CSV table of C-alpha atoms in Angstrom, one decimal:
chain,number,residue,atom,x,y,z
A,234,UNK,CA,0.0,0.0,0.0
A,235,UNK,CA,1.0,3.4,-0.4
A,236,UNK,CA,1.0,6.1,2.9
A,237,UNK,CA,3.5,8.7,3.7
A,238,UNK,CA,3.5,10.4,6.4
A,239,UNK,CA,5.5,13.3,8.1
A,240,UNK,CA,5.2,15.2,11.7
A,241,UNK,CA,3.2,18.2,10.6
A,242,UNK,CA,5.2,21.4,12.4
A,243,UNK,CA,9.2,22.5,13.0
A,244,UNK,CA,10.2,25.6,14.4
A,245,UNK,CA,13.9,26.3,14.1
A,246,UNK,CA,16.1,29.5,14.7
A,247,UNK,CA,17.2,31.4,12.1
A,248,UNK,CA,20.8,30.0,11.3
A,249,UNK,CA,20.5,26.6,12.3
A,250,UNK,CA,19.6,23.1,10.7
A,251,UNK,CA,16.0,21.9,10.1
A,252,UNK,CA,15.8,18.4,8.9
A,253,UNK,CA,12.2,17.2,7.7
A,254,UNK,CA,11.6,13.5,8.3
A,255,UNK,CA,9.4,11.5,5.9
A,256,UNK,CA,7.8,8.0,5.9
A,257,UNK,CA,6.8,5.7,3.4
A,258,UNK,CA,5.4,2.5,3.3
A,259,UNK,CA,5.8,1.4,-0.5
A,260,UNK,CA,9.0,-0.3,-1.0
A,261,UNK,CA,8.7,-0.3,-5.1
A,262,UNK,CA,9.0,4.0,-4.8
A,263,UNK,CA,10.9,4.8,-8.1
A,264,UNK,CA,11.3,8.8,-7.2
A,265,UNK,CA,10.9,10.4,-3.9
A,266,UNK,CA,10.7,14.3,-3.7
A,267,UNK,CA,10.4,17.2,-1.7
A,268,UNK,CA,8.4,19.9,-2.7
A,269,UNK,CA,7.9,23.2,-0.9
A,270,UNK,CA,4.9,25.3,-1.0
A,271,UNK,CA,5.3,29.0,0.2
A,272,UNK,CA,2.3,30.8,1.5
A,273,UNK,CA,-0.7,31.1,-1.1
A,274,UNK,CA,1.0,29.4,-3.6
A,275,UNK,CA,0.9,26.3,-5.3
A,276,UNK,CA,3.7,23.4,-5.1
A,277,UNK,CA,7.3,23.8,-6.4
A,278,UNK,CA,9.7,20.7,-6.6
A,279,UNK,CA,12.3,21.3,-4.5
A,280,UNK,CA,14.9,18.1,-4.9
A,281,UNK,CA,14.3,14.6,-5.1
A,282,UNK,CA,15.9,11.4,-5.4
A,283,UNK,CA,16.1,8.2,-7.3
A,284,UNK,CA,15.4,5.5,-5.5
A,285,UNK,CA,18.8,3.6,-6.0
A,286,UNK,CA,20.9,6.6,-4.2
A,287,UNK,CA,21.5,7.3,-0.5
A,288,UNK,CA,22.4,10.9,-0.3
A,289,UNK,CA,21.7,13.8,-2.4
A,290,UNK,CA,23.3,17.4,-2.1
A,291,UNK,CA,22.2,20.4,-3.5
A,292,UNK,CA,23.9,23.5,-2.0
A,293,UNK,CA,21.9,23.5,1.5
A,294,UNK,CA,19.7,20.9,0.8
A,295,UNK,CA,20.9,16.9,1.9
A,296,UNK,CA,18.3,14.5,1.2
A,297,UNK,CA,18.8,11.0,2.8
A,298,UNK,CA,17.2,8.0,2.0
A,299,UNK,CA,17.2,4.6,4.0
A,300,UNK,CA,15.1,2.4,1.9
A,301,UNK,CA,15.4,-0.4,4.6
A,302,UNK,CA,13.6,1.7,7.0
A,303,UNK,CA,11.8,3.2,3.9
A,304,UNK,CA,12.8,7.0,5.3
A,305,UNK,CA,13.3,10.1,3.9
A,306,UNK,CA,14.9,13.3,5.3
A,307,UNK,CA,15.7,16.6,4.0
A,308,UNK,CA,18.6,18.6,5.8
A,309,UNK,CA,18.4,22.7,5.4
A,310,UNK,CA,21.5,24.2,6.2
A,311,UNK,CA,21.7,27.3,7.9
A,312,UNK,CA,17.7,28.0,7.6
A,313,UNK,CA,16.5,31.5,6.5
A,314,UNK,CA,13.3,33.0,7.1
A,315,UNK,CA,12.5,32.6,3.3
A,316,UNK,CA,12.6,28.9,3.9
A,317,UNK,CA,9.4,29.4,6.1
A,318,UNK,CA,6.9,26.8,4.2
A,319,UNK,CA,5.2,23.9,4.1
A,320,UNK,CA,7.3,21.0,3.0
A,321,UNK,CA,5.9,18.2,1.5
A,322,UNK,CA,7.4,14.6,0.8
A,323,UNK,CA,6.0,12.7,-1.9
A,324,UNK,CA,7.0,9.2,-3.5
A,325,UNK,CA,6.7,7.9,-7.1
A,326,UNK,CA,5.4,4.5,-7.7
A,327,UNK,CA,4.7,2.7,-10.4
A,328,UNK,CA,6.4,1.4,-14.1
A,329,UNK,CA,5.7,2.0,-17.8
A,330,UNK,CA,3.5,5.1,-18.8
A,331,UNK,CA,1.9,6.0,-15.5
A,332,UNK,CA,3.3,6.8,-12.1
A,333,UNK,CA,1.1,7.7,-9.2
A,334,UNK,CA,2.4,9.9,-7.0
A,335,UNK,CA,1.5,10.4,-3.4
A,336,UNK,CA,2.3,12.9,-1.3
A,337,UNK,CA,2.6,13.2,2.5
A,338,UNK,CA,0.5,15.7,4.9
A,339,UNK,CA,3.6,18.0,4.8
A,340,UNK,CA,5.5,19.8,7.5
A,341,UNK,CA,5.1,23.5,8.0
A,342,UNK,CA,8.7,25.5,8.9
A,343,UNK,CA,8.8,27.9,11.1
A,344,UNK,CA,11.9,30.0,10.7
A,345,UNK,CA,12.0,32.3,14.0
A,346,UNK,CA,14.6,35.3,13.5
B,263,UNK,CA,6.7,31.1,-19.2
B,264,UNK,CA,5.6,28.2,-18.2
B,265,UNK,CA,3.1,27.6,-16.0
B,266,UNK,CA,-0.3,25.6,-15.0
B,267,UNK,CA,-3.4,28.6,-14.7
B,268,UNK,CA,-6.2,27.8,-12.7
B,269,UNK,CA,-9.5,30.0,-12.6
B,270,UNK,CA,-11.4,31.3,-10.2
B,271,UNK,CA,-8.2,31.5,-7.4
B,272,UNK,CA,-11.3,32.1,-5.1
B,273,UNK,CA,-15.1,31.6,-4.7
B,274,UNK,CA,-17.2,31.1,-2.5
B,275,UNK,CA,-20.5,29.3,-3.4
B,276,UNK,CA,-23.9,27.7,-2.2
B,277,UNK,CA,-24.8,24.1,-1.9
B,278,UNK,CA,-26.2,22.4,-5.2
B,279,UNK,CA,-24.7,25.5,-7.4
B,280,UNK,CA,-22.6,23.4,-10.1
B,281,UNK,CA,-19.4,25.0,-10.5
B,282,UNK,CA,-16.4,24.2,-13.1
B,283,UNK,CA,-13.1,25.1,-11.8
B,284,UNK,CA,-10.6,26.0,-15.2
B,285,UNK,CA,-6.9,24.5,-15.5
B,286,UNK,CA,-4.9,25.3,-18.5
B,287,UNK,CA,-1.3,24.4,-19.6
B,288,UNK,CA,1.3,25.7,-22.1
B,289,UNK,CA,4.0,22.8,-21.8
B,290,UNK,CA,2.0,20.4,-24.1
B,291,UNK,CA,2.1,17.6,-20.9
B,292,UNK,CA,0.4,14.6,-21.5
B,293,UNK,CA,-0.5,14.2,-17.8
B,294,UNK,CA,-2.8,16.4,-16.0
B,295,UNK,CA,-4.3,16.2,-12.6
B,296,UNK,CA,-6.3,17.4,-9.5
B,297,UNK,CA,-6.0,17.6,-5.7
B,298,UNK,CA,-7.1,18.7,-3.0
B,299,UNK,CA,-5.6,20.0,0.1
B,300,UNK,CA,-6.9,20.1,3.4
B,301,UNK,CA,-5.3,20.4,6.9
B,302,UNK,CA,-3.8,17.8,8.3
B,303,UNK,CA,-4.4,15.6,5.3
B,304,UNK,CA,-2.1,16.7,2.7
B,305,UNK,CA,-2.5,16.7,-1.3
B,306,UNK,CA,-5.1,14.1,-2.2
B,307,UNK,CA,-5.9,13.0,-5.7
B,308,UNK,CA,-9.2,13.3,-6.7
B,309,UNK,CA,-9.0,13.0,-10.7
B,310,UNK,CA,-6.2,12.2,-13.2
B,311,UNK,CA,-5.4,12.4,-17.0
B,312,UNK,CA,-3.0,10.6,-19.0
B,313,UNK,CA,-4.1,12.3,-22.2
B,314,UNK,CA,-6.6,13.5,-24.4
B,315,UNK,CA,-10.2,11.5,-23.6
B,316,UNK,CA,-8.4,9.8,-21.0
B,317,UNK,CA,-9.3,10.3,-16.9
B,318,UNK,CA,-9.4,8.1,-14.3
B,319,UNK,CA,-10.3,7.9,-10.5
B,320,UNK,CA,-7.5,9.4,-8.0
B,321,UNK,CA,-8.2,8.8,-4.1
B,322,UNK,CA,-11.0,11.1,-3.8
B,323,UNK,CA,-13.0,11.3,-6.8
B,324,UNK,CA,-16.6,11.4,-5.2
B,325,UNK,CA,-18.8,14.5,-5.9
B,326,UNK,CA,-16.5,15.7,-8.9
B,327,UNK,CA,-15.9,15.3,-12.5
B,328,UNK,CA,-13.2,16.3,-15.3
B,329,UNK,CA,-13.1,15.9,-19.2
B,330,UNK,CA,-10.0,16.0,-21.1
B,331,UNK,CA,-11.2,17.0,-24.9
B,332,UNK,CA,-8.1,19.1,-25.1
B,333,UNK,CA,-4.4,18.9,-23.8
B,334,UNK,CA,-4.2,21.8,-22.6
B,335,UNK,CA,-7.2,21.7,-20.7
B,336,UNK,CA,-8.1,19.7,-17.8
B,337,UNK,CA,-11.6,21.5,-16.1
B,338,UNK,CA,-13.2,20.2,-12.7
B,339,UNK,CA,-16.8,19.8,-12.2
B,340,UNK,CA,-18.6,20.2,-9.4
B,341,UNK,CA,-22.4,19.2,-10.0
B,342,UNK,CA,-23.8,19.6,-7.2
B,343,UNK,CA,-21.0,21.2,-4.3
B,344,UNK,CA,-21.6,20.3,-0.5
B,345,UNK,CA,-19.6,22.1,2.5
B,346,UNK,CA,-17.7,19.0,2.8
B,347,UNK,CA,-15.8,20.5,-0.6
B,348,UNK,CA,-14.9,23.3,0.5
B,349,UNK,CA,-11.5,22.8,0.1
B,350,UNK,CA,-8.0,24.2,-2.0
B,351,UNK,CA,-7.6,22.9,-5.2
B,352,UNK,CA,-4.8,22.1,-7.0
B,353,UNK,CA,-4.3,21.2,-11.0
B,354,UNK,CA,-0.8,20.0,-12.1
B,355,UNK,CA,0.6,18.5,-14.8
B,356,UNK,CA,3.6,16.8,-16.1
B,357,UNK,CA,5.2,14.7,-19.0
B,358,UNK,CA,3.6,11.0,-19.1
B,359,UNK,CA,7.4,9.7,-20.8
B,360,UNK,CA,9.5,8.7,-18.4
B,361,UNK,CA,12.1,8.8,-21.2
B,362,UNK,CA,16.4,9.6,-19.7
B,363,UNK,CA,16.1,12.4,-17.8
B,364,UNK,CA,12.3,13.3,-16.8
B,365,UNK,CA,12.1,12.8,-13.0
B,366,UNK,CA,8.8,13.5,-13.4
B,367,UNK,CA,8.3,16.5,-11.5
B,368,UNK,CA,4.6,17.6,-11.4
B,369,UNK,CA,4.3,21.5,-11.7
B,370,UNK,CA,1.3,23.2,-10.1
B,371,UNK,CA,-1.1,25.7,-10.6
B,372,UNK,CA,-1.2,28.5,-7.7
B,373,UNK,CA,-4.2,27.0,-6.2
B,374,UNK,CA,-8.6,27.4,-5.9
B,375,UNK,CA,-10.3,28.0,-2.7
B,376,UNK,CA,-13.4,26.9,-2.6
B,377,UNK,CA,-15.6,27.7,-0.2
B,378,UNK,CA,-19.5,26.0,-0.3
B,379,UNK,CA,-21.8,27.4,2.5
């Protein structure tokens, strides 16, 4: 079956780490993302990862995945108020022309100055 | 530019008033789809569409409809809304091919709140 799920607030200082944690339960996941969704806005793909890596780095962003515990996290280095948003996890499932993808309730980031 | 448009970005209706919520795209994607989002619950997929005169059934599907008679276009209906709709709505879209190179990243529209008193 397919579920992920995430803890659904952070609040981190201005200058620290955050790191979003994710679970899923479908072990066939081809893509996981991370999208982030700024206030009244829609959805914007952030990073993701193919599901045969265990790290990915993109300037602040590290994205870990342990596919034996089926987790995903997403470190943001030195957090800035503009990274105050609702972050969502989502995995891709699926083979051939269609791939469902199901996202997770998302974690709201609350960057305090 | 790019983008996914959806229209109205707000309204606020009556029970039993059908509505059609617009979603357009200019990056000729194959795939087009609808959520909703609610607190607590995330982005939940009511309706998808892998191509013209193609839609299918996402998670949620009950109380809406789409049709798919062009690309670009990907309306949902709303025959007879109920409060339990109000909601924000999403439309996305992305390539179906998962040829070298297309993670498959969905791109979204800025969002419809619906509100249904």
């Amino acid at each position: 079956g397919e579920d992920v799920e995430q803890s659904l607030f952070l609040s981190v200082r201005e200058g620290d780490s955050s790191v979003i944690n994710c679970t899923y339960t479908d072990s066939s996941s081809t893509y996981l993302y991370w999208y982030k969704q700024e206030p009244g806005a829609g959805l914007q793909l952030l990073t993701y990862i193919f599901s045969n890596m265990d790290m990915k780095q993109d300037q602040r962003l590290t994205v870990l995945l342990n596919k034996k515990d089926k987790h995903l996290s997403l470190r943001i280095a030195d957090t800035q108020t503009g990274d105050s948003a609702i972050y969502f996890c989502a995995e891709s499932i699926g083979s051939g022309g269609y791939q469902k993808v199901t996202f997770g309730t998302g974690t709201k980031l609350q960057v305090i100055p | 530019e790019a983008q996914v448009t959806q229209n109205p970005r707000y309204l606020i209706t009556v029970t039993g008033k059908k509505l059609t919520v617009t979603c357009s795209q200019n990056m000729n994607h194959e795939y087009m789809s609808w959520y909703r989002q609610d607190p607590g619950l995330g982005l939940r997929q009511i309706y998808y569409s892998m191509n013209v005169e193609v839609t299918d059934k996402g998670d949620v599907p009950e109380g809406y409809k789409v049709s798919r008679k062009e690309k670009r276009n990907f309306p949902l209906i709303l025959e007879s809304p109920s409060p339990n709709q109000t909601s924000l709505y999403f439309c996305a879209s992305t390539k179906k091919d998962r040829a070298s190179g297309n993670t498959g990243e969905l791109f979204f529209g800025e969002g419809s709140r619906l509100t249904v008193l």
